[in-house]
PDB file of N, CA, C, O and CB in Angstrom:
ATOM      1  N   UNK A   1      10.942   3.865   2.379  1.00  0.00           N
ATOM      2  CA  UNK A   1      11.841   3.485   1.678  1.00  0.00           C
ATOM      3  C   UNK A   1      12.808   2.413   2.947  1.00  0.00           C
ATOM      4  O   UNK A   1      13.804   2.080   2.305  1.00  0.00           O
ATOM      5  CB  UNK A   1      12.547   4.908   0.942  1.00  0.00           C
ATOM      6  N   UNK A   2      12.872   2.069   3.724  1.00  0.00           N
ATOM      7  CA  UNK A   2      13.360   1.256   4.766  1.00  0.00           C
ATOM      8  C   UNK A   2      12.600  -0.606   4.045  1.00  0.00           C
ATOM      9  O   UNK A   2      12.884  -1.752   3.694  1.00  0.00           O
ATOM     10  CB  UNK A   2      12.576   2.057   6.638  1.00  0.00           C
ATOM     11  N   UNK A   3      11.624   0.303   4.231  1.00  0.00           N
ATOM     12  CA  UNK A   3      10.766  -0.876   3.128  1.00  0.00           C
ATOM     13  C   UNK A   3      10.584  -1.973   1.808  1.00  0.00           C
ATOM     14  O   UNK A   3      10.320  -3.118   1.440  1.00  0.00           O
ATOM     15  CB  UNK A   3      10.174  -0.408   2.793  1.00  0.00           C
ATOM     16  N   UNK A   4      10.943  -0.656   1.461  1.00  0.00           N
ATOM     17  CA  UNK A   4      11.936  -1.104   0.273  1.00  0.00           C
ATOM     18  C   UNK A   4      12.663  -2.340  -0.089  1.00  0.00           C
ATOM     19  O   UNK A   4      12.439  -3.489  -0.470  1.00  0.00           O
ATOM     20  CB  UNK A   4      12.868  -0.397   0.318  1.00  0.00           C
ATOM     21  N   UNK A   5      14.202  -1.105   0.386  1.00  0.00           N
ATOM     22  CA  UNK A   5      15.377  -1.823   0.399  1.00  0.00           C
ATOM     23  C   UNK A   5      14.957  -3.075   1.434  1.00  0.00           C
ATOM     24  O   UNK A   5      16.103  -3.199   1.865  1.00  0.00           O
ATOM     25  CB  UNK A   5      16.694  -0.842   0.881  1.00  0.00           C
ATOM     26  N   UNK A   6      14.449  -3.769   1.931  1.00  0.00           N
ATOM     27  CA  UNK A   6      14.322  -5.146   3.264  1.00  0.00           C
ATOM     28  C   UNK A   6      13.091  -5.738   2.512  1.00  0.00           C
ATOM     29  O   UNK A   6      12.799  -6.710   3.209  1.00  0.00           O
ATOM     30  CB  UNK A   6      13.851  -4.597   5.372  1.00  0.00           C
ATOM     31  N   UNK A   7      12.168  -5.686   1.425  1.00  0.00           N
ATOM     32  CA  UNK A   7      11.960  -6.396   0.420  1.00  0.00           C
ATOM     33  C   UNK A   7      11.954  -7.566   0.002  1.00  0.00           C
ATOM     34  O   UNK A   7      11.261  -8.568   0.177  1.00  0.00           O
ATOM     35  CB  UNK A   7      12.357  -6.119  -0.064  1.00  0.00           C
ATOM     36  N   UNK A   8      13.109  -7.198  -0.763  1.00  0.00           N
ATOM     37  CA  UNK A   8      13.937  -9.303  -1.095  1.00  0.00           C
ATOM     38  C   UNK A   8      13.804  -9.613  -0.268  1.00  0.00           C
ATOM     39  O   UNK A   8      13.907 -10.833  -0.399  1.00  0.00           O
ATOM     40  CB  UNK A   8      15.553  -9.959  -1.419  1.00  0.00           C
ATOM     41  N   UNK A   9      13.506  -9.297   1.238  1.00  0.00           N
ATOM     42  CA  UNK A   9      13.867 -10.565   2.078  1.00  0.00           C
ATOM     43  C   UNK A   9      13.286 -11.507   2.393  1.00  0.00           C
ATOM     44  O   UNK A   9      13.660 -12.619   2.764  1.00  0.00           O
ATOM     45  CB  UNK A   9      14.159 -10.424   3.014  1.00  0.00           C
ATOM     46  N   UNK A  10      11.600 -10.734   2.134  1.00  0.00           N
ATOM     47  CA  UNK A  10      10.662 -11.615   1.909  1.00  0.00           C
ATOM     48  C   UNK A  10       9.763 -12.222   1.023  1.00  0.00           C
ATOM     49  O   UNK A  10       9.182 -11.541   0.178  1.00  0.00           O
ATOM     50  CB  UNK A  10      10.240 -11.422   2.391  1.00  0.00           C
ATOM     51  N   UNK A  11       9.455 -14.310   1.198  1.00  0.00           N
ATOM     52  CA  UNK A  11       8.330 -14.939  -0.093  1.00  0.00           C
ATOM     53  C   UNK A  11       7.453 -13.486  -0.087  1.00  0.00           C
ATOM     54  O   UNK A  11       7.639 -12.495  -0.794  1.00  0.00           O
ATOM     55  CB  UNK A  11       7.073 -16.745   0.444  1.00  0.00           C
ATOM     56  N   UNK A  12       6.167 -13.771   1.236  1.00  0.00           N
ATOM     57  CA  UNK A  12       5.299 -13.306   0.854  1.00  0.00           C
ATOM     58  C   UNK A  12       4.842 -11.431   1.194  1.00  0.00           C
ATOM     59  O   UNK A  12       5.582 -10.525   1.578  1.00  0.00           O
ATOM     60  CB  UNK A  12       4.544 -14.328   1.276  1.00  0.00           C
ATOM     61  N   UNK A  13       3.350 -11.404   0.858  1.00  0.00           N
ATOM     62  CA  UNK A  13       3.399  -9.590   1.396  1.00  0.00           C
ATOM     63  C   UNK A  13       2.265  -9.779   1.298  1.00  0.00           C
ATOM     64  O   UNK A  13       1.658 -10.223   0.323  1.00  0.00           O
ATOM     65  CB  UNK A  13       4.084  -8.105   0.561  1.00  0.00           C
ATOM     66  N   UNK A  14       1.626  -9.259   2.926  1.00  0.00           N
ATOM     67  CA  UNK A  14       0.159  -9.369   3.171  1.00  0.00           C
ATOM     68  C   UNK A  14       0.371  -7.731   3.204  1.00  0.00           C
ATOM     69  O   UNK A  14       1.312  -6.950   3.346  1.00  0.00           O
ATOM     70  CB  UNK A  14      -0.552 -10.375   4.679  1.00  0.00           C
ATOM     71  N   UNK A  15      -1.746  -7.635   2.885  1.00  0.00           N
ATOM     72  CA  UNK A  15      -1.843  -5.608   2.758  1.00  0.00           C
ATOM     73  C   UNK A  15      -2.821  -5.543   3.976  1.00  0.00           C
ATOM     74  O   UNK A  15      -3.625  -6.444   3.738  1.00  0.00           O
ATOM     75  CB  UNK A  15      -2.811  -4.633   0.876  1.00  0.00           C
ATOM     76  N   UNK A  16      -3.107  -5.068   4.922  1.00  0.00           N
ATOM     77  CA  UNK A  16      -3.719  -5.378   5.532  1.00  0.00           C
ATOM     78  C   UNK A  16      -4.453  -3.365   6.938  1.00  0.00           C
ATOM     79  O   UNK A  16      -3.633  -2.766   7.634  1.00  0.00           O
ATOM     80  CB  UNK A  16      -2.700  -6.883   5.968  1.00  0.00           C
ATOM     81  N   UNK A  17      -6.017  -2.933   6.864  1.00  0.00           N
ATOM     82  CA  UNK A  17      -5.951  -1.768   7.022  1.00  0.00           C
ATOM     83  C   UNK A  17      -7.941  -1.764   7.142  1.00  0.00           C
ATOM     84  O   UNK A  17      -9.022  -2.287   6.872  1.00  0.00           O
ATOM     85  CB  UNK A  17      -4.918  -0.921   5.697  1.00  0.00           C
ATOM     86  N   UNK A  18      -6.901  -0.334   7.994  1.00  0.00           N
ATOM     87  CA  UNK A  18      -8.229  -0.180   8.594  1.00  0.00           C
ATOM     88  C   UNK A  18      -8.923   1.232   8.164  1.00  0.00           C
ATOM     89  O   UNK A  18      -8.224   2.239   8.272  1.00  0.00           O
ATOM     90  CB  UNK A  18      -8.076  -0.281  10.198  1.00  0.00           C
ATOM     91  N   UNK A  19     -10.158   1.353   7.720  1.00  0.00           N
ATOM     92  CA  UNK A  19     -10.306   2.864   7.598  1.00  0.00           C
ATOM     93  C   UNK A  19      -9.342   3.306   6.430  1.00  0.00           C
ATOM     94  O   UNK A  19      -9.143   2.725   5.363  1.00  0.00           O
ATOM     95  CB  UNK A  19      -9.913   3.653   9.048  1.00  0.00           C
ATOM     96  N   UNK A  20      -8.796   4.479   6.900  1.00  0.00           N
ATOM     97  CA  UNK A  20      -8.132   5.408   6.522  1.00  0.00           C
ATOM     98  C   UNK A  20      -7.217   4.874   5.802  1.00  0.00           C
ATOM     99  O   UNK A  20      -6.969   5.383   4.709  1.00  0.00           O
ATOM    100  CB  UNK A  20      -7.741   6.148   7.399  1.00  0.00           C
ATOM    101  N   UNK A  21      -6.373   3.515   6.328  1.00  0.00           N
ATOM    102  CA  UNK A  21      -5.362   2.748   6.278  1.00  0.00           C
ATOM    103  C   UNK A  21      -5.717   2.075   3.868  1.00  0.00           C
ATOM    104  O   UNK A  21      -5.413   2.110   2.676  1.00  0.00           O
ATOM    105  CB  UNK A  21      -5.653   1.246   8.109  1.00  0.00           C
ATOM    106  N   UNK A  22      -6.772   1.498   5.284  1.00  0.00           N
ATOM    107  CA  UNK A  22      -7.151   0.550   3.624  1.00  0.00           C
ATOM    108  C   UNK A  22      -7.281   1.209   2.439  1.00  0.00           C
ATOM    109  O   UNK A  22      -7.207   0.544   1.406  1.00  0.00           O
ATOM    110  CB  UNK A  22      -8.589  -0.208   3.539  1.00  0.00           C
ATOM    111  N   UNK A  23      -7.464   2.418   2.382  1.00  0.00           N
ATOM    112  CA  UNK A  23      -7.429   3.398   0.796  1.00  0.00           C
ATOM    113  C   UNK A  23      -5.985   3.687   0.760  1.00  0.00           C
ATOM    114  O   UNK A  23      -5.470   3.782  -0.355  1.00  0.00           O
ATOM    115  CB  UNK A  23      -8.436   5.131   0.734  1.00  0.00           C
ATOM    116  N   UNK A  24      -5.441   3.802   1.538  1.00  0.00           N
ATOM    117  CA  UNK A  24      -3.458   4.454   1.830  1.00  0.00           C
ATOM    118  C   UNK A  24      -3.089   2.908   0.154  1.00  0.00           C
ATOM    119  O   UNK A  24      -2.822   2.908  -1.048  1.00  0.00           O
ATOM    120  CB  UNK A  24      -2.158   3.661   4.829  1.00  0.00           C
ATOM    121  N   UNK A  25      -3.397   1.695   1.526  1.00  0.00           N
ATOM    122  CA  UNK A  25      -3.053   0.376   0.938  1.00  0.00           C
ATOM    123  C   UNK A  25      -3.402   0.088   0.199  1.00  0.00           C
ATOM    124  O   UNK A  25      -3.135  -1.112   0.256  1.00  0.00           O
ATOM    125  CB  UNK A  25      -3.137  -0.486   1.330  1.00  0.00           C
ATOM    126  N   UNK A  26      -4.057   0.285  -0.922  1.00  0.00           N
ATOM    127  CA  UNK A  26      -5.206   0.275  -1.839  1.00  0.00           C
ATOM    128  C   UNK A  26      -4.425   1.188  -2.645  1.00  0.00           C
ATOM    129  O   UNK A  26      -3.570   0.397  -3.041  1.00  0.00           O
ATOM    130  CB  UNK A  26      -6.774   0.732  -1.316  1.00  0.00           C
ATOM    131  N   UNK A  27      -4.289   1.686  -2.878  1.00  0.00           N
ATOM    132  CA  UNK A  27      -3.671   3.036  -3.900  1.00  0.00           C
ATOM    133  C   UNK A  27      -2.375   2.556  -3.479  1.00  0.00           C
ATOM    134  O   UNK A  27      -1.963   1.698  -4.259  1.00  0.00           O
ATOM    135  CB  UNK A  27      -4.067   4.985  -3.515  1.00  0.00           C
ATOM    136  N   UNK A  28      -1.595   2.800  -2.537  1.00  0.00           N
ATOM    137  CA  UNK A  28       0.189   2.017  -2.699  1.00  0.00           C
ATOM    138  C   UNK A  28       0.696   0.765  -3.662  1.00  0.00           C
ATOM    139  O   UNK A  28       1.812   0.686  -4.175  1.00  0.00           O
ATOM    140  CB  UNK A  28       0.607   1.296  -1.201  1.00  0.00           C
ATOM    141  N   UNK A  29      -0.382  -0.192  -3.787  1.00  0.00           N
ATOM    142  CA  UNK A  29       0.113  -1.061  -4.781  1.00  0.00           C
ATOM    143  C   UNK A  29      -0.086  -0.928  -6.303  1.00  0.00           C
ATOM    144  O   UNK A  29      -0.100  -1.760  -7.210  1.00  0.00           O
ATOM    145  CB  UNK A  29      -0.347  -2.180  -4.460  1.00  0.00           C
ATOM    146  N   UNK A  30      -0.220   0.286  -6.269  1.00  0.00           N
ATOM    147  CA  UNK A  30      -0.181   0.403  -7.825  1.00  0.00           C
ATOM    148  C   UNK A  30       1.584   0.651  -7.872  1.00  0.00           C
ATOM    149  O   UNK A  30       2.232   0.094  -8.758  1.00  0.00           O
ATOM    150  CB  UNK A  30      -1.334   1.935  -8.569  1.00  0.00           C
ATOM    151  N   UNK A  31       2.180   1.421  -6.967  1.00  0.00           N
ATOM    152  CA  UNK A  31       3.465   1.893  -6.420  1.00  0.00           C
ATOM    153  C   UNK A  31       4.850   0.855  -6.849  1.00  0.00           C
ATOM    154  O   UNK A  31       5.978   0.894  -7.341  1.00  0.00           O
ATOM    155  CB  UNK A  31       3.234   1.960  -4.720  1.00  0.00           C
ATOM    156  N   UNK A  32       3.374  -0.483  -5.999  1.00  0.00           N
ATOM    157  CA  UNK A  32       4.582  -1.613  -5.781  1.00  0.00           C
ATOM    158  C   UNK A  32       4.678  -2.493  -6.998  1.00  0.00           C
ATOM    159  O   UNK A  32       4.920  -3.682  -6.793  1.00  0.00           O
ATOM    160  CB  UNK A  32       4.302  -2.649  -4.443  1.00  0.00           C
ATOM    161  N   UNK A  33       4.503  -2.025  -8.389  1.00  0.00           N
ATOM    162  CA  UNK A  33       4.497  -3.181  -9.003  1.00  0.00           C
ATOM    163  C   UNK A  33       4.610  -4.439  -9.394  1.00  0.00           C
ATOM    164  O   UNK A  33       3.997  -5.385  -9.890  1.00  0.00           O
ATOM    165  CB  UNK A  33       4.619  -3.117  -9.219  1.00  0.00           C
ATOM    166  N   UNK A  34       6.177  -3.894  -8.758  1.00  0.00           N
ATOM    167  CA  UNK A  34       7.301  -4.804  -9.474  1.00  0.00           C
ATOM    168  C   UNK A  34       7.864  -5.892  -8.411  1.00  0.00           C
ATOM    169  O   UNK A  34       8.796  -6.686  -8.546  1.00  0.00           O
ATOM    170  CB  UNK A  34       8.654  -3.799 -10.042  1.00  0.00           C
ATOM    171  N   UNK A  35       6.655  -5.586  -6.871  1.00  0.00           N
ATOM    172  CA  UNK A  35       6.565  -7.041  -6.355  1.00  0.00           C
ATOM    173  C   UNK A  35       5.275  -7.339  -6.241  1.00  0.00           C
ATOM    174  O   UNK A  35       4.679  -7.440  -5.169  1.00  0.00           O
ATOM    175  CB  UNK A  35       7.219  -7.324  -5.045  1.00  0.00           C
ATOM    176  N   UNK A  36       4.775  -7.498  -7.393  1.00  0.00           N
ATOM    177  CA  UNK A  36       3.418  -7.937  -7.910  1.00  0.00           C
ATOM    178  C   UNK A  36       3.669  -9.020  -6.955  1.00  0.00           C
ATOM    179  O   UNK A  36       3.373  -9.154  -5.768  1.00  0.00           O
ATOM    180  CB  UNK A  36       3.080  -8.280  -9.640  1.00  0.00           C
ATOM    181  N   UNK A  37       4.580 -10.093  -8.174  1.00  0.00           N
ATOM    182  CA  UNK A  37       5.137 -11.701  -7.851  1.00  0.00           C
ATOM    183  C   UNK A  37       4.929 -12.519  -6.466  1.00  0.00           C
ATOM    184  O   UNK A  37       4.696 -13.728  -6.454  1.00  0.00           O
ATOM    185  CB  UNK A  37       6.709 -11.685  -7.957  1.00  0.00           C
ATOM    186  N   UNK A  38       5.105 -11.270  -4.640  1.00  0.00           N
ATOM    187  CA  UNK A  38       5.174 -11.150  -3.745  1.00  0.00           C
ATOM    188  C   UNK A  38       3.631 -11.401  -3.361  1.00  0.00           C
ATOM    189  O   UNK A  38       3.265 -12.268  -2.567  1.00  0.00           O
ATOM    190  CB  UNK A  38       5.889 -10.125  -3.543  1.00  0.00           C
ATOM    191  N   UNK A  39       2.880 -10.614  -3.964  1.00  0.00           N
ATOM    192  CA  UNK A  39       1.502 -10.489  -3.257  1.00  0.00           C
ATOM    193  C   UNK A  39       0.290 -11.727  -2.815  1.00  0.00           C
ATOM    194  O   UNK A  39      -0.342 -12.648  -3.332  1.00  0.00           O
ATOM    195  CB  UNK A  39       0.832  -9.605  -4.178  1.00  0.00           C
ATOM    196  N   UNK A  40       0.426 -11.201  -1.812  1.00  0.00           N
ATOM    197  CA  UNK A  40      -0.476 -12.480  -0.819  1.00  0.00           C
ATOM    198  C   UNK A  40      -2.046 -11.934  -0.713  1.00  0.00           C
ATOM    199  O   UNK A  40      -3.094 -11.789  -1.342  1.00  0.00           O
ATOM    200  CB  UNK A  40       0.255 -12.650   1.146  1.00  0.00           C
ATOM    201  N   UNK A  41      -1.654 -11.820   0.058  1.00  0.00           N
ATOM    202  CA  UNK A  41      -3.805 -11.028   1.052  1.00  0.00           C
ATOM    203  C   UNK A  41      -3.580  -9.731   0.187  1.00  0.00           C
ATOM    204  O   UNK A  41      -2.727  -9.463  -0.659  1.00  0.00           O
ATOM    205  CB  UNK A  41      -3.999 -10.325   3.813  1.00  0.00           C
ATOM    206  N   UNK A  42      -4.713  -8.973   0.729  1.00  0.00           N
ATOM    207  CA  UNK A  42      -5.227  -7.290   1.483  1.00  0.00           C
ATOM    208  C   UNK A  42      -6.572  -7.682   1.193  1.00  0.00           C
ATOM    209  O   UNK A  42      -7.408  -8.006   0.350  1.00  0.00           O
ATOM    210  CB  UNK A  42      -4.680  -5.445   0.632  1.00  0.00           C
ATOM    211  N   UNK A  43      -6.223  -7.412   2.649  1.00  0.00           N
ATOM    212  CA  UNK A  43      -7.551  -7.124   3.706  1.00  0.00           C
ATOM    213  C   UNK A  43      -7.570  -6.191   4.284  1.00  0.00           C
ATOM    214  O   UNK A  43      -6.642  -6.044   5.080  1.00  0.00           O
ATOM    215  CB  UNK A  43      -7.818  -7.900   4.714  1.00  0.00           C
ATOM    216  N   UNK A  44      -8.883  -4.812   4.164  1.00  0.00           N
ATOM    217  CA  UNK A  44      -8.913  -4.022   4.720  1.00  0.00           C
ATOM    218  C   UNK A  44     -10.990  -4.058   5.549  1.00  0.00           C
ATOM    219  O   UNK A  44     -12.056  -4.459   5.079  1.00  0.00           O
ATOM    220  CB  UNK A  44      -8.199  -2.896   3.631  1.00  0.00           C
ATOM    221  N   UNK A  45     -10.703  -3.579   6.541  1.00  0.00           N
ATOM    222  CA  UNK A  45     -11.885  -3.213   7.689  1.00  0.00           C
ATOM    223  C   UNK A  45     -12.178  -2.103   7.522  1.00  0.00           C
ATOM    224  O   UNK A  45     -11.315  -1.233   7.640  1.00  0.00           O
ATOM    225  CB  UNK A  45     -11.622  -3.295   9.133  1.00  0.00           C
ATOM    226  N   UNK A  46     -13.834  -1.702   7.108  1.00  0.00           N
ATOM    227  CA  UNK A  46     -14.237  -0.186   7.559  1.00  0.00           C
ATOM    228  C   UNK A  46     -13.607   0.619   6.775  1.00  0.00           C
ATOM    229  O   UNK A  46     -13.215   1.683   7.255  1.00  0.00           O
ATOM    230  CB  UNK A  46     -13.901   0.258   8.985  1.00  0.00           C
ATOM    231  N   UNK A  47     -13.358   0.323   5.408  1.00  0.00           N
ATOM    232  CA  UNK A  47     -12.511   1.238   4.493  1.00  0.00           C
ATOM    233  C   UNK A  47     -13.442   1.397   3.031  1.00  0.00           C
ATOM    234  O   UNK A  47     -13.558   0.604   2.098  1.00  0.00           O
ATOM    235  CB  UNK A  47     -10.834   0.454   4.188  1.00  0.00           C
ATOM    236  N   UNK A  48     -14.223   3.160   3.305  1.00  0.00           N
ATOM    237  CA  UNK A  48     -14.646   3.424   1.809  1.00  0.00           C
ATOM    238  C   UNK A  48     -14.373   3.324   0.583  1.00  0.00           C
ATOM    239  O   UNK A  48     -14.044   4.230  -0.183  1.00  0.00           O
ATOM    240  CB  UNK A  48     -14.758   4.169   1.640  1.00  0.00           C
ATOM    241  N   UNK A  49     -14.489   2.338   0.391  1.00  0.00           N
ATOM    242  CA  UNK A  49     -13.735   2.234  -1.476  1.00  0.00           C
ATOM    243  C   UNK A  49     -14.430   1.994  -3.060  1.00  0.00           C
ATOM    244  O   UNK A  49     -14.050   1.927  -4.229  1.00  0.00           O
ATOM    245  CB  UNK A  49     -12.767   0.852  -1.532  1.00  0.00           C
ATOM    246  N   UNK A  50     -15.686   1.915  -2.278  1.00  0.00           N
ATOM    247  CA  UNK A  50     -16.692   2.498  -2.918  1.00  0.00           C
ATOM    248  C   UNK A  50     -16.787   4.155  -3.829  1.00  0.00           C
ATOM    249  O   UNK A  50     -17.059   4.438  -4.996  1.00  0.00           O
ATOM    250  CB  UNK A  50     -17.522   2.433  -1.849  1.00  0.00           C
ATOM    251  N   UNK A  51     -16.374   5.068  -2.492  1.00  0.00           N
ATOM    252  CA  UNK A  51     -16.851   6.726  -1.955  1.00  0.00           C
ATOM    253  C   UNK A  51     -15.444   7.188  -2.811  1.00  0.00           C
ATOM    254  O   UNK A  51     -15.572   8.225  -3.462  1.00  0.00           O
ATOM    255  CB  UNK A  51     -16.910   7.216   0.301  1.00  0.00           C
ATOM    256  N   UNK A  52     -13.749   6.328  -2.883  1.00  0.00           N
ATOM    257  CA  UNK A  52     -12.373   7.038  -2.897  1.00  0.00           C
ATOM    258  C   UNK A  52     -13.149   6.395  -4.569  1.00  0.00           C
ATOM    259  O   UNK A  52     -13.854   5.420  -4.828  1.00  0.00           O
ATOM    260  CB  UNK A  52     -10.475   6.440  -1.806  1.00  0.00           C
ATOM    261  N   UNK A  53     -12.560   7.541  -5.425  1.00  0.00           N
ATOM    262  CA  UNK A  53     -12.283   7.275  -6.922  1.00  0.00           C
ATOM    263  C   UNK A  53     -10.466   7.137  -6.706  1.00  0.00           C
ATOM    264  O   UNK A  53     -10.046   8.290  -6.803  1.00  0.00           O
ATOM    265  CB  UNK A  53     -12.953   8.818  -8.149  1.00  0.00           C
ATOM    266  N   UNK A  54      -9.152   6.064  -6.429  1.00  0.00           N
ATOM    267  CA  UNK A  54      -8.484   6.423  -7.115  1.00  0.00           C
ATOM    268  C   UNK A  54      -7.512   6.626  -5.443  1.00  0.00           C
ATOM    269  O   UNK A  54      -7.377   5.949  -4.423  1.00  0.00           O
ATOM    270  CB  UNK A  54      -9.061   7.558  -8.283  1.00  0.00           C
ATOM    271  N   UNK A  55      -6.942   8.141  -6.021  1.00  0.00           N
ATOM    272  CA  UNK A  55      -6.624   8.541  -4.668  1.00  0.00           C
ATOM    273  C   UNK A  55      -6.398  10.858  -4.921  1.00  0.00           C
ATOM    274  O   UNK A  55      -5.635  11.781  -4.638  1.00  0.00           O
ATOM    275  CB  UNK A  55      -4.679   7.290  -4.140  1.00  0.00           C
ATOM    276  N   UNK A  56      -8.131  10.466  -5.845  1.00  0.00           N
ATOM    277  CA  UNK A  56      -7.847  11.867  -5.577  1.00  0.00           C
ATOM    278  C   UNK A  56      -8.208  12.655  -4.143  1.00  0.00           C
ATOM    279  O   UNK A  56      -8.098  13.880  -4.194  1.00  0.00           O
ATOM    280  CB  UNK A  56      -8.539  12.531  -6.625  1.00  0.00           C
ATOM    281  N   UNK A  57      -8.558  12.167  -3.079  1.00  0.00           N
ATOM    282  CA  UNK A  57      -9.082  13.078  -1.440  1.00  0.00           C
ATOM    283  C   UNK A  57      -7.361  12.908  -1.761  1.00  0.00           C
ATOM    284  O   UNK A  57      -6.592  12.103  -2.286  1.00  0.00           O
ATOM    285  CB  UNK A  57     -10.303  12.142   0.526  1.00  0.00           C
ATOM    286  N   UNK A  58      -7.332  14.415  -0.977  1.00  0.00           N
ATOM    287  CA  UNK A  58      -6.105  14.698  -0.087  1.00  0.00           C
ATOM    288  C   UNK A  58      -5.323  14.675   1.346  1.00  0.00           C
ATOM    289  O   UNK A  58      -4.545  15.369   2.000  1.00  0.00           O
ATOM    290  CB  UNK A  58      -6.079  15.490  -0.211  1.00  0.00           C
ATOM    291  N   UNK A  59      -6.109  13.287   1.425  1.00  0.00           N
ATOM    292  CA  UNK A  59      -6.015  12.531   2.740  1.00  0.00           C
ATOM    293  C   UNK A  59      -4.955  11.569   2.255  1.00  0.00           C
ATOM    294  O   UNK A  59      -3.866  11.313   2.768  1.00  0.00           O
ATOM    295  CB  UNK A  59      -7.486  11.783   3.334  1.00  0.00           C
ATOM    296  N   UNK A  60      -5.657  10.962   0.860  1.00  0.00           N
ATOM    297  CA  UNK A  60      -4.988   9.177   0.539  1.00  0.00           C
ATOM    298  C   UNK A  60      -3.366  10.116  -0.699  1.00  0.00           C
ATOM    299  O   UNK A  60      -2.205   9.707  -0.681  1.00  0.00           O
ATOM    300  CB  UNK A  60      -6.949   7.476  -1.027  1.00  0.00           C
ATOM    301  N   UNK A  61      -3.855  11.289  -1.542  1.00  0.00           N
ATOM    302  CA  UNK A  61      -2.093  11.912  -1.902  1.00  0.00           C
ATOM    303  C   UNK A  61      -1.687  12.195  -0.719  1.00  0.00           C
ATOM    304  O   UNK A  61      -1.292  12.439  -1.859  1.00  0.00           O
ATOM    305  CB  UNK A  61      -1.801  13.413  -2.889  1.00  0.00           C
ATOM    306  N   UNK A  62      -1.138  12.579   0.997  1.00  0.00           N
ATOM    307  CA  UNK A  62      -0.937  12.743   0.954  1.00  0.00           C
ATOM    308  C   UNK A  62      -0.131  11.162   2.677  1.00  0.00           C
ATOM    309  O   UNK A  62       0.677  11.057   3.600  1.00  0.00           O
ATOM    310  CB  UNK A  62      -1.382  13.915   0.260  1.00  0.00           C
ATOM    311  N   UNK A  63      -0.913  10.627   2.129  1.00  0.00           N
ATOM    312  CA  UNK A  63      -0.500   9.260   3.237  1.00  0.00           C
ATOM    313  C   UNK A  63      -0.032   8.390   1.548  1.00  0.00           C
ATOM    314  O   UNK A  63      -0.798   7.472   1.254  1.00  0.00           O
ATOM    315  CB  UNK A  63      -2.426   8.244   4.616  1.00  0.00           C
ATOM    316  N   UNK A  64       0.886   8.608   0.750  1.00  0.00           N
ATOM    317  CA  UNK A  64       0.603   8.273  -0.514  1.00  0.00           C
ATOM    318  C   UNK A  64       2.337   9.232  -0.785  1.00  0.00           C
ATOM    319  O   UNK A  64       3.220   8.678  -1.439  1.00  0.00           O
ATOM    320  CB  UNK A  64      -1.255   8.887  -1.267  1.00  0.00           C
ATOM    321  N   UNK A  65       2.482  10.165  -0.385  1.00  0.00           N
ATOM    322  CA  UNK A  65       3.644  10.681  -0.014  1.00  0.00           C
ATOM    323  C   UNK A  65       4.226  10.181   0.766  1.00  0.00           C
ATOM    324  O   UNK A  65       5.109   9.331   0.654  1.00  0.00           O
ATOM    325  CB  UNK A  65       3.647  11.647   0.290  1.00  0.00           C
ATOM    326  N   UNK A  66       3.530  10.943   2.194  1.00  0.00           N
ATOM    327  CA  UNK A  66       4.307  10.436   3.129  1.00  0.00           C
ATOM    328  C   UNK A  66       5.773   8.465   2.693  1.00  0.00           C
ATOM    329  O   UNK A  66       6.991   8.469   2.870  1.00  0.00           O
ATOM    330  CB  UNK A  66       2.753  10.217   4.356  1.00  0.00           C
ATOM    331  N   UNK A  67       4.981   7.326   2.206  1.00  0.00           N
ATOM    332  CA  UNK A  67       4.773   6.596   1.726  1.00  0.00           C
ATOM    333  C   UNK A  67       6.055   6.089   0.638  1.00  0.00           C
ATOM    334  O   UNK A  67       6.993   5.295   0.562  1.00  0.00           O
ATOM    335  CB  UNK A  67       3.641   6.946   1.436  1.00  0.00           C
ATOM    336  N   UNK A  68       5.187   7.418  -0.297  1.00  0.00           N
ATOM    337  CA  UNK A  68       6.959   6.739  -1.182  1.00  0.00           C
ATOM    338  C   UNK A  68       8.256   7.797  -0.433  1.00  0.00           C
ATOM    339  O   UNK A  68       9.321   7.211  -0.238  1.00  0.00           O
ATOM    340  CB  UNK A  68       7.015   7.225  -3.696  1.00  0.00           C
ATOM    341  N   UNK A  69       8.202   9.140  -0.064  1.00  0.00           N
ATOM    342  CA  UNK A  69       9.410   9.995   0.280  1.00  0.00           C
ATOM    343  C   UNK A  69       9.884   9.754   2.023  1.00  0.00           C
ATOM    344  O   UNK A  69      10.933  10.003   2.617  1.00  0.00           O
ATOM    345  CB  UNK A  69       8.923  11.743  -0.062  1.00  0.00           C
ATOM    346  N   UNK A  70       8.880   9.297   2.366  1.00  0.00           N
ATOM    347  CA  UNK A  70       9.729   7.837   3.784  1.00  0.00           C
ATOM    348  C   UNK A  70      11.067   7.531   3.681  1.00  0.00           C
ATOM    349  O   UNK A  70      11.576   6.721   4.455  1.00  0.00           O
ATOM    350  CB  UNK A  70       9.147   6.017   3.658  1.00  0.00           C
TER     351      UNK A  70
END
C-alpha cells in the first residue's frame, strides 16, 4: 500500500526481477494498469516466463496476494 500511495511522486517506474520475482513482477502489471504511462523498463533474469501461464502457479498467486494486501 505504501508503494501505491507514493507512485504519484515518480516520473517513471522500472521493474526488475530474478527467477520467481520476475514472474510476480510480470503478473503484477495488470494490477498497475492506471500507472501504465509511467512504466519504463521491465527486466527479468532467469524467470521461466514460458513455463508459467499468468498466475496459475500457487507461488505466483501468493506473491500477488502479498503485493496487493500489504
